[in-house]
Amino acid sequence: MFKLGVITDEISQDLEVAAKLAKKYELDGLEIRSVWEKGPHELNKQNIASIKKILTDYKLECCGISSPLFKCELNDEAEIKEHIKILKKCITLAKALGTKFIRGFTFWQRGDFAEALPKIVEQYRKIFDIIEQEDIYILIEFDPSVYASNANKTAMLLSAINHPQIKALWDPGNDIYDPQGEIPYPDGYEWIKDKLLHIHIKDAIIQNGEAVCVPFGTGVVDYEGQFKALSRDKYEGYLVMETHYRLKHNLSEDLMTLPKGSAFSLGGYEATEESLINIKRSIKQWGLSKNLQATN
């Protein structure tokens, strides 16, 4: 049975505001990114205690930590060390909030993916001992700013890393931004379906040659086909709304690449509510119940 969640700063920097909206639409969990103007690795003990209380008060799970792990330079060892510190802080947060999922990336794209692949694997090997000792999963997400910019490349990387606690975070909407034009469903999904543990949901269109996020269900991602495939494949994890859409403005490239703070969250409440209404309506229209099984 799948669960529905939302990334908190797509709604507000105020976690309680995000929790109230999640509860209004009967979501199951929240994914933590920036809260109270702080990234997940910047939250202190008092912040973490407040998060735990809000999750408890609203009967919500923490379904993951959206960390910026390895959005850094591939060949800068000082940056790598700093990002391993970020990982350790995110592990502390994850364990306190009861999740095993921490998002990771594949370093700023500075050249050819195939040439960089062995080095990316080498850098990921540096965290094997940490995640094994802490019983944590790293979920690699692709986007156009990093070396793995689509599902095909991500699947290749995961096969090369070959570690049971490093898996994929699948976001069909990110494929609309892929410079190589990978089609999210069915193409991207077929590459990644056997390696994914977690899913983000966003939608987008191509406008004047550029990808632009839009409300869920109004873009070019075949979400009906995708959801029915998840039913067929018995997916039991989270579908987490990552809106990246705003009613009155488009997010800047910098904020899309490294989401954080009030500038990112501005206008997110209304946009995310619109997408939550759409996803709940769509599930019903497509003849799917919340367990993604066909209904009579």
PDB file of C-alpha atoms in Angstrom:
ATOM      1  CA  MET A   1       0.000   0.000   0.000  1.00  0.00           C
ATOM      2  CA  PHE A   2       1.514   3.318  -1.029  1.00  0.00           C
ATOM      3  CA  LYS A   3       1.574   6.425   1.141  1.00  0.00           C
ATOM      4  CA  LEU A   4       1.290  10.117   0.269  1.00  0.00           C
ATOM      5  CA  GLY A   5       3.629  12.791   1.557  1.00  0.00           C
ATOM      6  CA  VAL A   6       4.893  16.287   0.813  1.00  0.00           C
ATOM      7  CA  ILE A   7       8.223  18.071   1.125  1.00  0.00           C
ATOM      8  CA  THR A   8       7.728  20.623   3.864  1.00  0.00           C
ATOM      9  CA  ASP A   9       9.334  23.705   2.329  1.00  0.00           C
ATOM     10  CA  GLU A  10       7.177  23.364  -0.775  1.00  0.00           C
ATOM     11  CA  ILE A  11       4.478  24.699   1.575  1.00  0.00           C
ATOM     12  CA  SER A  12       6.162  26.892   4.169  1.00  0.00           C
ATOM     13  CA  GLN A  13       9.249  27.398   6.318  1.00  0.00           C
ATOM     14  CA  ASP A  14       6.865  27.023   9.270  1.00  0.00           C
ATOM     15  CA  LEU A  15       6.655  23.277   9.827  1.00  0.00           C
ATOM     16  CA  GLU A  16       3.308  23.474  11.607  1.00  0.00           C
ATOM     17  CA  VAL A  17       1.758  25.221   8.595  1.00  0.00           C
ATOM     18  CA  ALA A  18       3.043  22.373   6.413  1.00  0.00           C
ATOM     19  CA  ALA A  19       1.737  19.772   8.853  1.00  0.00           C
ATOM     20  CA  LYS A  20      -1.729  21.329   8.929  1.00  0.00           C
ATOM     21  CA  LEU A  21      -1.979  21.273   5.130  1.00  0.00           C
ATOM     22  CA  ALA A  22      -0.743  17.685   5.026  1.00  0.00           C
ATOM     23  CA  LYS A  23      -3.365  16.675   7.552  1.00  0.00           C
ATOM     24  CA  LYS A  24      -6.099  18.552   5.654  1.00  0.00           C
ATOM     25  CA  TYR A  25      -5.480  16.337   2.627  1.00  0.00           C
ATOM     26  CA  GLU A  26      -5.035  13.147   4.673  1.00  0.00           C
ATOM     27  CA  LEU A  27      -1.372  12.683   3.851  1.00  0.00           C
ATOM     28  CA  ASP A  28       0.732  10.170   5.731  1.00  0.00           C
ATOM     29  CA  GLY A  29       4.057  11.911   6.056  1.00  0.00           C
ATOM     30  CA  LEU A  30       6.386  14.859   5.672  1.00  0.00           C
ATOM     31  CA  GLU A  31       9.807  14.934   4.040  1.00  0.00           C
ATOM     32  CA  ILE A  32      12.199  17.369   5.679  1.00  0.00           C
ATOM     33  CA  ARG A  33      14.230  19.807   3.597  1.00  0.00           C
ATOM     34  CA  SER A  34      14.557  23.402   4.825  1.00  0.00           C
ATOM     35  CA  VAL A  35      12.690  24.258   8.025  1.00  0.00           C
ATOM     36  CA  TRP A  36      12.750  27.607   9.829  1.00  0.00           C
ATOM     37  CA  GLU A  37      15.332  28.865   7.288  1.00  0.00           C
ATOM     38  CA  LYS A  38      17.701  25.970   8.044  1.00  0.00           C
ATOM     39  CA  GLY A  39      18.769  23.047   5.889  1.00  0.00           C
ATOM     40  CA  PRO A  40      18.364  19.561   7.395  1.00  0.00           C
ATOM     41  CA  HIS A  41      22.039  19.412   8.405  1.00  0.00           C
ATOM     42  CA  GLU A  42      21.755  22.805  10.154  1.00  0.00           C
ATOM     43  CA  LEU A  43      18.945  21.891  12.563  1.00  0.00           C
ATOM     44  CA  ASN A  44      19.918  21.826  16.242  1.00  0.00           C
ATOM     45  CA  LYS A  45      18.627  19.670  19.094  1.00  0.00           C
ATOM     46  CA  GLN A  46      15.853  22.125  19.938  1.00  0.00           C
ATOM     47  CA  ASN A  47      14.732  22.250  16.300  1.00  0.00           C
ATOM     48  CA  ILE A  48      14.693  18.464  16.096  1.00  0.00           C
ATOM     49  CA  ALA A  49      12.651  18.209  19.303  1.00  0.00           C
ATOM     50  CA  SER A  50      10.131  20.696  17.854  1.00  0.00           C
ATOM     51  CA  ILE A  51       9.882  18.687  14.627  1.00  0.00           C
ATOM     52  CA  LYS A  52       9.247  15.488  16.560  1.00  0.00           C
ATOM     53  CA  LYS A  53       6.494  17.157  18.570  1.00  0.00           C
ATOM     54  CA  ILE A  54       4.757  18.522  15.448  1.00  0.00           C
ATOM     55  CA  LEU A  55       4.930  15.131  13.722  1.00  0.00           C
ATOM     56  CA  THR A  56       3.441  13.502  16.818  1.00  0.00           C
ATOM     57  CA  ASP A  57       0.744  16.154  17.266  1.00  0.00           C
ATOM     58  CA  TYR A  58      -0.434  15.771  13.657  1.00  0.00           C
ATOM     59  CA  LYS A  59       0.074  11.997  13.538  1.00  0.00           C
ATOM     60  CA  LEU A  60       2.460  12.205  10.591  1.00  0.00           C
ATOM     61  CA  GLU A  61       5.560  10.177   9.749  1.00  0.00           C
ATOM     62  CA  CYS A  62       8.868  11.562   8.608  1.00  0.00           C
ATOM     63  CA  CYS A  63       9.272   9.807   5.266  1.00  0.00           C
ATOM     64  CA  GLY A  64      12.737  11.060   4.368  1.00  0.00           C
ATOM     65  CA  ILE A  65      15.444  13.688   4.617  1.00  0.00           C
ATOM     66  CA  SER A  66      15.957  15.762   1.455  1.00  0.00           C
ATOM     67  CA  SER A  67      19.623  16.460   1.983  1.00  0.00           C
ATOM     68  CA  PRO A  68      21.954  18.201  -0.522  1.00  0.00           C
ATOM     69  CA  LEU A  69      24.492  15.383  -0.190  1.00  0.00           C
ATOM     70  CA  PHE A  70      27.087  15.459  -2.980  1.00  0.00           C
ATOM     71  CA  LYS A  71      25.755  18.528  -4.726  1.00  0.00           C
ATOM     72  CA  CYS A  72      29.365  19.618  -4.783  1.00  0.00           C
ATOM     73  CA  GLU A  73      32.490  19.335  -6.910  1.00  0.00           C
ATOM     74  CA  LEU A  74      33.464  15.773  -7.777  1.00  0.00           C
ATOM     75  CA  ASN A  75      37.215  16.381  -7.540  1.00  0.00           C
ATOM     76  CA  ASP A  76      37.328  18.748  -4.565  1.00  0.00           C
ATOM     77  CA  GLU A  77      38.351  16.602  -1.604  1.00  0.00           C
ATOM     78  CA  ALA A  78      37.721  19.414   0.883  1.00  0.00           C
ATOM     79  CA  GLU A  79      34.115  19.692  -0.333  1.00  0.00           C
ATOM     80  CA  ILE A  80      33.719  15.915  -0.206  1.00  0.00           C
ATOM     81  CA  LYS A  81      34.778  15.938   3.455  1.00  0.00           C
ATOM     82  CA  GLU A  82      32.275  18.703   4.199  1.00  0.00           C
ATOM     83  CA  HIS A  83      29.503  16.727   2.533  1.00  0.00           C
ATOM     84  CA  ILE A  84      30.358  13.634   4.541  1.00  0.00           C
ATOM     85  CA  LYS A  85      29.881  15.829   7.619  1.00  0.00           C
ATOM     86  CA  ILE A  86      26.516  16.899   6.160  1.00  0.00           C
ATOM     87  CA  LEU A  87      25.618  13.216   5.777  1.00  0.00           C
ATOM     88  CA  LYS A  88      26.486  12.474   9.402  1.00  0.00           C
ATOM     89  CA  LYS A  89      24.323  15.372  10.614  1.00  0.00           C
ATOM     90  CA  CYS A  90      21.459  14.219   8.397  1.00  0.00           C
ATOM     91  CA  ILE A  91      21.814  10.716   9.817  1.00  0.00           C
ATOM     92  CA  THR A  92      21.391  12.156  13.318  1.00  0.00           C
ATOM     93  CA  LEU A  93      18.221  13.905  12.135  1.00  0.00           C
ATOM     94  CA  ALA A  94      16.916  10.828  10.320  1.00  0.00           C
ATOM     95  CA  LYS A  95      17.393   8.541  13.303  1.00  0.00           C
ATOM     96  CA  ALA A  96      15.725  11.047  15.640  1.00  0.00           C
ATOM     97  CA  LEU A  97      12.711  11.294  13.315  1.00  0.00           C
ATOM     98  CA  GLY A  98      12.417   7.584  12.568  1.00  0.00           C
ATOM     99  CA  THR A  99      13.363   7.418   8.892  1.00  0.00           C
ATOM    100  CA  LYS A 100      16.138   5.522   7.114  1.00  0.00           C
ATOM    101  CA  PHE A 101      16.009   7.490   3.857  1.00  0.00           C
ATOM    102  CA  ILE A 102      18.449  10.292   3.005  1.00  0.00           C
ATOM    103  CA  ARG A 103      18.615  11.797  -0.467  1.00  0.00           C
ATOM    104  CA  GLY A 104      21.903  12.103  -2.357  1.00  0.00           C
ATOM    105  CA  PHE A 105      23.121  13.425  -5.711  1.00  0.00           C
ATOM    106  CA  THR A 106      25.933  12.824  -8.191  1.00  0.00           C
ATOM    107  CA  PHE A 107      28.100  15.983  -8.085  1.00  0.00           C
ATOM    108  CA  TRP A 108      27.966  19.121 -10.222  1.00  0.00           C
ATOM    109  CA  GLN A 109      28.012  18.229 -13.898  1.00  0.00           C
ATOM    110  CA  ARG A 110      31.332  19.427 -15.351  1.00  0.00           C
ATOM    111  CA  GLY A 111      31.827  17.028 -18.240  1.00  0.00           C
ATOM    112  CA  ASP A 112      30.910  13.653 -19.672  1.00  0.00           C
ATOM    113  CA  PHE A 113      28.984  11.271 -17.420  1.00  0.00           C
ATOM    114  CA  ALA A 114      30.731   8.131 -18.678  1.00  0.00           C
ATOM    115  CA  GLU A 115      34.148   9.628 -18.006  1.00  0.00           C
ATOM    116  CA  ALA A 116      33.118  10.743 -14.508  1.00  0.00           C
ATOM    117  CA  LEU A 117      31.401   7.478 -13.571  1.00  0.00           C
ATOM    118  CA  PRO A 118      34.425   5.685 -12.004  1.00  0.00           C
ATOM    119  CA  LYS A 119      35.217   8.738  -9.864  1.00  0.00           C
ATOM    120  CA  ILE A 120      31.592   9.078  -8.714  1.00  0.00           C
ATOM    121  CA  VAL A 121      31.651   5.432  -7.638  1.00  0.00           C
ATOM    122  CA  GLU A 122      34.952   6.016  -5.824  1.00  0.00           C
ATOM    123  CA  GLN A 123      33.496   8.938  -3.889  1.00  0.00           C
ATOM    124  CA  TYR A 124      30.380   6.987  -2.934  1.00  0.00           C
ATOM    125  CA  ARG A 125      32.534   4.166  -1.590  1.00  0.00           C
ATOM    126  CA  LYS A 126      33.749   6.597   1.079  1.00  0.00           C
ATOM    127  CA  ILE A 127      30.333   6.456   2.775  1.00  0.00           C
ATOM    128  CA  PHE A 128      29.778   2.675   2.640  1.00  0.00           C
ATOM    129  CA  ASP A 129      30.976   2.093   6.218  1.00  0.00           C
ATOM    130  CA  ILE A 130      28.928   5.000   7.558  1.00  0.00           C
ATOM    131  CA  ILE A 131      25.607   3.926   6.091  1.00  0.00           C
ATOM    132  CA  GLU A 132      26.203   0.267   6.973  1.00  0.00           C
ATOM    133  CA  GLN A 133      26.955   1.086  10.618  1.00  0.00           C
ATOM    134  CA  GLU A 134      23.976   3.440  10.874  1.00  0.00           C
ATOM    135  CA  ASP A 135      21.519   1.288   8.866  1.00  0.00           C
ATOM    136  CA  ILE A 136      20.703   4.180   6.529  1.00  0.00           C
ATOM    137  CA  TYR A 137      19.726   4.181   2.844  1.00  0.00           C
ATOM    138  CA  ILE A 138      21.058   6.776   0.427  1.00  0.00           C
ATOM    139  CA  LEU A 139      18.546   7.451  -2.345  1.00  0.00           C
ATOM    140  CA  ILE A 140      20.149   8.982  -5.426  1.00  0.00           C
ATOM    141  CA  GLU A 141      18.078  11.572  -7.265  1.00  0.00           C
ATOM    142  CA  PHE A 142      18.923  12.754 -10.765  1.00  0.00           C
ATOM    143  CA  ASP A 143      18.550  16.285 -12.086  1.00  0.00           C
ATOM    144  CA  PRO A 144      20.111  18.368 -14.892  1.00  0.00           C
ATOM    145  CA  SER A 145      22.635  20.101 -12.612  1.00  0.00           C
ATOM    146  CA  VAL A 146      24.492  16.872 -11.750  1.00  0.00           C
ATOM    147  CA  TYR A 147      26.241  14.113 -13.672  1.00  0.00           C
ATOM    148  CA  ALA A 148      23.342  11.647 -13.513  1.00  0.00           C
ATOM    149  CA  SER A 149      20.707  13.710 -15.307  1.00  0.00           C
ATOM    150  CA  ASN A 150      18.184  10.963 -16.059  1.00  0.00           C
ATOM    151  CA  ALA A 151      17.003   7.517 -15.005  1.00  0.00           C
ATOM    152  CA  ASN A 152      19.206   5.670 -17.489  1.00  0.00           C
ATOM    153  CA  LYS A 153      22.384   7.231 -16.074  1.00  0.00           C
ATOM    154  CA  THR A 154      21.192   6.721 -12.513  1.00  0.00           C
ATOM    155  CA  ALA A 155      20.563   3.034 -13.165  1.00  0.00           C
ATOM    156  CA  MET A 156      24.048   2.696 -14.678  1.00  0.00           C
ATOM    157  CA  LEU A 157      25.576   4.379 -11.637  1.00  0.00           C
ATOM    158  CA  LEU A 158      23.673   2.222  -9.159  1.00  0.00           C
ATOM    159  CA  SER A 159      24.792  -0.927 -10.969  1.00  0.00           C
ATOM    160  CA  ALA A 160      28.387   0.290 -10.767  1.00  0.00           C
ATOM    161  CA  ILE A 161      28.098   1.216  -7.060  1.00  0.00           C
ATOM    162  CA  ASN A 162      26.385  -2.120  -6.363  1.00  0.00           C
ATOM    163  CA  HIS A 163      25.538  -1.483  -2.719  1.00  0.00           C
ATOM    164  CA  PRO A 164      22.263  -2.716  -1.160  1.00  0.00           C
ATOM    165  CA  GLN A 165      21.807   0.515   0.831  1.00  0.00           C
ATOM    166  CA  ILE A 166      22.263   2.884  -2.109  1.00  0.00           C
ATOM    167  CA  LYS A 167      19.141   2.967  -4.268  1.00  0.00           C
ATOM    168  CA  ALA A 168      17.171   5.340  -6.488  1.00  0.00           C
ATOM    169  CA  LEU A 169      14.799   8.191  -5.771  1.00  0.00           C
ATOM    170  CA  TRP A 170      12.510   8.339  -8.827  1.00  0.00           C
ATOM    171  CA  ASP A 171      11.061  11.694  -9.861  1.00  0.00           C
ATOM    172  CA  PRO A 172       9.255  11.492 -13.238  1.00  0.00           C
ATOM    173  CA  GLY A 173       9.005  15.285 -13.414  1.00  0.00           C
ATOM    174  CA  ASN A 174      12.780  15.684 -13.322  1.00  0.00           C
ATOM    175  CA  ASP A 175      12.977  13.846 -16.646  1.00  0.00           C
ATOM    176  CA  ILE A 176      11.267  16.782 -18.378  1.00  0.00           C
ATOM    177  CA  TYR A 177      14.404  18.772 -17.512  1.00  0.00           C
ATOM    178  CA  ASP A 178      16.761  16.084 -18.866  1.00  0.00           C
ATOM    179  CA  PRO A 179      19.062  17.548 -21.551  1.00  0.00           C
ATOM    180  CA  GLN A 180      18.857  14.229 -23.419  1.00  0.00           C
ATOM    181  CA  GLY A 181      15.059  14.275 -23.440  1.00  0.00           C
ATOM    182  CA  GLU A 182      14.401  10.982 -21.672  1.00  0.00           C
ATOM    183  CA  ILE A 183      10.655  10.238 -21.577  1.00  0.00           C
ATOM    184  CA  PRO A 184       9.632   9.744 -17.921  1.00  0.00           C
ATOM    185  CA  TYR A 185       7.068   7.014 -18.414  1.00  0.00           C
ATOM    186  CA  PRO A 186       7.497   4.423 -19.710  1.00  0.00           C
ATOM    187  CA  ASP A 187      11.164   4.896 -20.676  1.00  0.00           C
ATOM    188  CA  GLY A 188      12.706   6.351 -17.509  1.00  0.00           C
ATOM    189  CA  TYR A 189      10.605   4.177 -15.236  1.00  0.00           C
ATOM    190  CA  GLU A 190      11.658   1.008 -17.034  1.00  0.00           C
ATOM    191  CA  TRP A 191      15.322   1.892 -16.458  1.00  0.00           C
ATOM    192  CA  ILE A 192      14.906   2.572 -12.760  1.00  0.00           C
ATOM    193  CA  LYS A 193      11.936   0.565 -11.489  1.00  0.00           C
ATOM    194  CA  ASP A 194      13.981  -2.304 -10.052  1.00  0.00           C
ATOM    195  CA  LYS A 195      16.259   0.076  -8.172  1.00  0.00           C
ATOM    196  CA  LEU A 196      13.875   2.625  -6.641  1.00  0.00           C
ATOM    197  CA  LEU A 197      12.750   2.878  -3.021  1.00  0.00           C
ATOM    198  CA  HIS A 198      11.122   6.323  -2.956  1.00  0.00           C
ATOM    199  CA  ILE A 199       9.262   8.631  -5.350  1.00  0.00           C
ATOM    200  CA  HIS A 200       8.920  12.398  -5.699  1.00  0.00           C
ATOM    201  CA  ILE A 201       6.040  13.818  -7.739  1.00  0.00           C
ATOM    202  CA  LYS A 202       6.120  16.984  -9.823  1.00  0.00           C
ATOM    203  CA  ASP A 203       4.820  17.913 -13.288  1.00  0.00           C
ATOM    204  CA  ALA A 204       6.183  20.155 -16.046  1.00  0.00           C
ATOM    205  CA  ILE A 205       5.748  21.352 -19.598  1.00  0.00           C
ATOM    206  CA  ILE A 206       8.151  22.576 -22.272  1.00  0.00           C
ATOM    207  CA  GLN A 207       7.623  26.294 -22.834  1.00  0.00           C
ATOM    208  CA  ASN A 208       9.749  28.237 -25.333  1.00  0.00           C
ATOM    209  CA  GLY A 209      12.212  25.380 -25.323  1.00  0.00           C
ATOM    210  CA  GLU A 210      12.554  25.323 -21.522  1.00  0.00           C
ATOM    211  CA  ALA A 211      11.040  23.016 -18.897  1.00  0.00           C
ATOM    212  CA  VAL A 212       8.629  24.794 -16.537  1.00  0.00           C
ATOM    213  CA  CYS A 213       6.862  23.220 -13.559  1.00  0.00           C
ATOM    214  CA  VAL A 214       3.054  23.227 -13.535  1.00  0.00           C
ATOM    215  CA  PRO A 215       0.359  21.811 -11.225  1.00  0.00           C
ATOM    216  CA  PHE A 216       0.295  18.039 -10.901  1.00  0.00           C
ATOM    217  CA  GLY A 217      -1.642  16.415 -13.737  1.00  0.00           C
ATOM    218  CA  THR A 218      -1.439  19.381 -16.126  1.00  0.00           C
ATOM    219  CA  GLY A 219       2.004  18.697 -17.576  1.00  0.00           C
ATOM    220  CA  VAL A 220       3.469  16.206 -20.018  1.00  0.00           C
ATOM    221  CA  VAL A 221       4.280  13.390 -17.579  1.00  0.00           C
ATOM    222  CA  ASP A 222       2.000  10.395 -18.165  1.00  0.00           C
ATOM    223  CA  TYR A 223       1.053  10.046 -14.525  1.00  0.00           C
ATOM    224  CA  GLU A 224      -1.963   7.864 -15.256  1.00  0.00           C
ATOM    225  CA  GLY A 225       0.285   5.319 -16.949  1.00  0.00           C
ATOM    226  CA  GLN A 226       2.898   5.735 -14.217  1.00  0.00           C
ATOM    227  CA  PHE A 227       0.456   5.173 -11.366  1.00  0.00           C
ATOM    228  CA  LYS A 228      -1.059   2.131 -13.028  1.00  0.00           C
ATOM    229  CA  ALA A 229       2.453   0.737 -13.527  1.00  0.00           C
ATOM    230  CA  LEU A 230       3.130   1.257  -9.817  1.00  0.00           C
ATOM    231  CA  SER A 231      -0.043  -0.722  -9.130  1.00  0.00           C
ATOM    232  CA  ARG A 232       1.114  -3.492 -11.451  1.00  0.00           C
ATOM    233  CA  ASP A 233       4.552  -3.547  -9.839  1.00  0.00           C
ATOM    234  CA  LYS A 234       3.140  -3.473  -6.292  1.00  0.00           C
ATOM    235  CA  TYR A 235       4.978  -0.337  -5.170  1.00  0.00           C
ATOM    236  CA  GLU A 236       4.522   0.134  -1.408  1.00  0.00           C
ATOM    237  CA  GLY A 237       6.584   3.226  -0.661  1.00  0.00           C
ATOM    238  CA  TYR A 238       5.870   6.945  -0.571  1.00  0.00           C
ATOM    239  CA  LEU A 239       4.707   9.305  -3.308  1.00  0.00           C
ATOM    240  CA  VAL A 240       5.952  12.694  -2.100  1.00  0.00           C
ATOM    241  CA  MET A 241       4.730  15.949  -3.641  1.00  0.00           C
ATOM    242  CA  GLU A 242       7.645  18.201  -4.602  1.00  0.00           C
ATOM    243  CA  THR A 243       5.655  20.936  -6.296  1.00  0.00           C
ATOM    244  CA  HIS A 244       8.408  23.246  -7.645  1.00  0.00           C
ATOM    245  CA  TYR A 245       5.487  25.251  -9.101  1.00  0.00           C
ATOM    246  CA  ARG A 246       4.312  28.693  -7.997  1.00  0.00           C
ATOM    247  CA  LEU A 247       1.125  30.468  -9.103  1.00  0.00           C
ATOM    248  CA  LYS A 248       2.546  33.954  -9.643  1.00  0.00           C
ATOM    249  CA  HIS A 249       6.207  33.351 -10.479  1.00  0.00           C
ATOM    250  CA  ASN A 250       8.680  30.728 -11.593  1.00  0.00           C
ATOM    251  CA  LEU A 251      11.390  29.655  -9.199  1.00  0.00           C
ATOM    252  CA  SER A 252      14.871  30.808 -10.155  1.00  0.00           C
ATOM    253  CA  GLU A 253      17.376  28.267 -11.415  1.00  0.00           C
ATOM    254  CA  ASP A 254      19.452  28.759  -8.247  1.00  0.00           C
ATOM    255  CA  LEU A 255      16.461  27.977  -6.010  1.00  0.00           C
ATOM    256  CA  MET A 256      15.494  24.986  -8.142  1.00  0.00           C
ATOM    257  CA  THR A 257      19.043  23.646  -7.855  1.00  0.00           C
ATOM    258  CA  LEU A 258      19.484  24.236  -4.120  1.00  0.00           C
ATOM    259  CA  PRO A 259      16.031  24.744  -2.544  1.00  0.00           C
ATOM    260  CA  LYS A 260      16.097  26.486   0.821  1.00  0.00           C
ATOM    261  CA  GLY A 261      14.448  29.217   2.848  1.00  0.00           C
ATOM    262  CA  SER A 262      11.626  31.707   2.482  1.00  0.00           C
ATOM    263  CA  ALA A 263      12.525  32.727  -1.059  1.00  0.00           C
ATOM    264  CA  PHE A 264      11.972  29.143  -2.126  1.00  0.00           C
ATOM    265  CA  SER A 265       8.786  28.624  -0.080  1.00  0.00           C
ATOM    266  CA  LEU A 266       7.158  31.896  -1.221  1.00  0.00           C
ATOM    267  CA  GLY A 267       3.862  31.071  -2.912  1.00  0.00           C
ATOM    268  CA  GLY A 268       4.302  27.392  -2.224  1.00  0.00           C
ATOM    269  CA  TYR A 269       1.263  26.913  -0.003  1.00  0.00           C
ATOM    270  CA  GLU A 270      -1.307  27.717  -2.685  1.00  0.00           C
ATOM    271  CA  ALA A 271       0.596  25.895  -5.423  1.00  0.00           C
ATOM    272  CA  THR A 272       1.054  22.755  -3.360  1.00  0.00           C
ATOM    273  CA  GLU A 273      -2.569  22.754  -2.233  1.00  0.00           C
ATOM    274  CA  GLU A 274      -3.619  22.900  -5.892  1.00  0.00           C
ATOM    275  CA  SER A 275      -1.414  19.923  -6.729  1.00  0.00           C
ATOM    276  CA  LEU A 276      -2.618  17.942  -3.710  1.00  0.00           C
ATOM    277  CA  ILE A 277      -6.232  18.475  -4.807  1.00  0.00           C
ATOM    278  CA  ASN A 278      -5.258  17.275  -8.291  1.00  0.00           C
ATOM    279  CA  ILE A 279      -3.452  14.150  -7.155  1.00  0.00           C
ATOM    280  CA  LYS A 280      -6.303  13.062  -4.886  1.00  0.00           C
ATOM    281  CA  ARG A 281      -8.828  13.677  -7.685  1.00  0.00           C
ATOM    282  CA  SER A 282      -6.655  11.870 -10.234  1.00  0.00           C
ATOM    283  CA  ILE A 283      -6.266   8.749  -8.130  1.00  0.00           C
ATOM    284  CA  LYS A 284     -10.056   8.542  -7.934  1.00  0.00           C
ATOM    285  CA  GLN A 285     -10.591   9.304 -11.637  1.00  0.00           C
ATOM    286  CA  TRP A 286      -8.075   6.680 -12.716  1.00  0.00           C
ATOM    287  CA  GLY A 287     -10.003   4.015 -10.827  1.00  0.00           C
ATOM    288  CA  LEU A 288      -7.264   3.585  -8.235  1.00  0.00           C
ATOM    289  CA  SER A 289      -7.677   3.423  -4.505  1.00  0.00           C
ATOM    290  CA  LYS A 290      -4.978   4.547  -2.103  1.00  0.00           C
ATOM    291  CA  ASN A 291      -3.342   1.166  -2.325  1.00  0.00           C
ATOM    292  CA  LEU A 292      -3.009   1.740  -6.100  1.00  0.00           C
ATOM    293  CA  GLN A 293      -5.261  -1.218  -6.794  1.00  0.00           C
ATOM    294  CA  ALA A 294      -8.060  -0.939  -9.307  1.00  0.00           C
ATOM    295  CA  THR A 295     -11.465  -0.307  -7.748  1.00  0.00           C
ATOM    296  CA  ASN A 296     -14.826  -1.528  -8.931  1.00  0.00           C
TER     297      ASN A 296
END
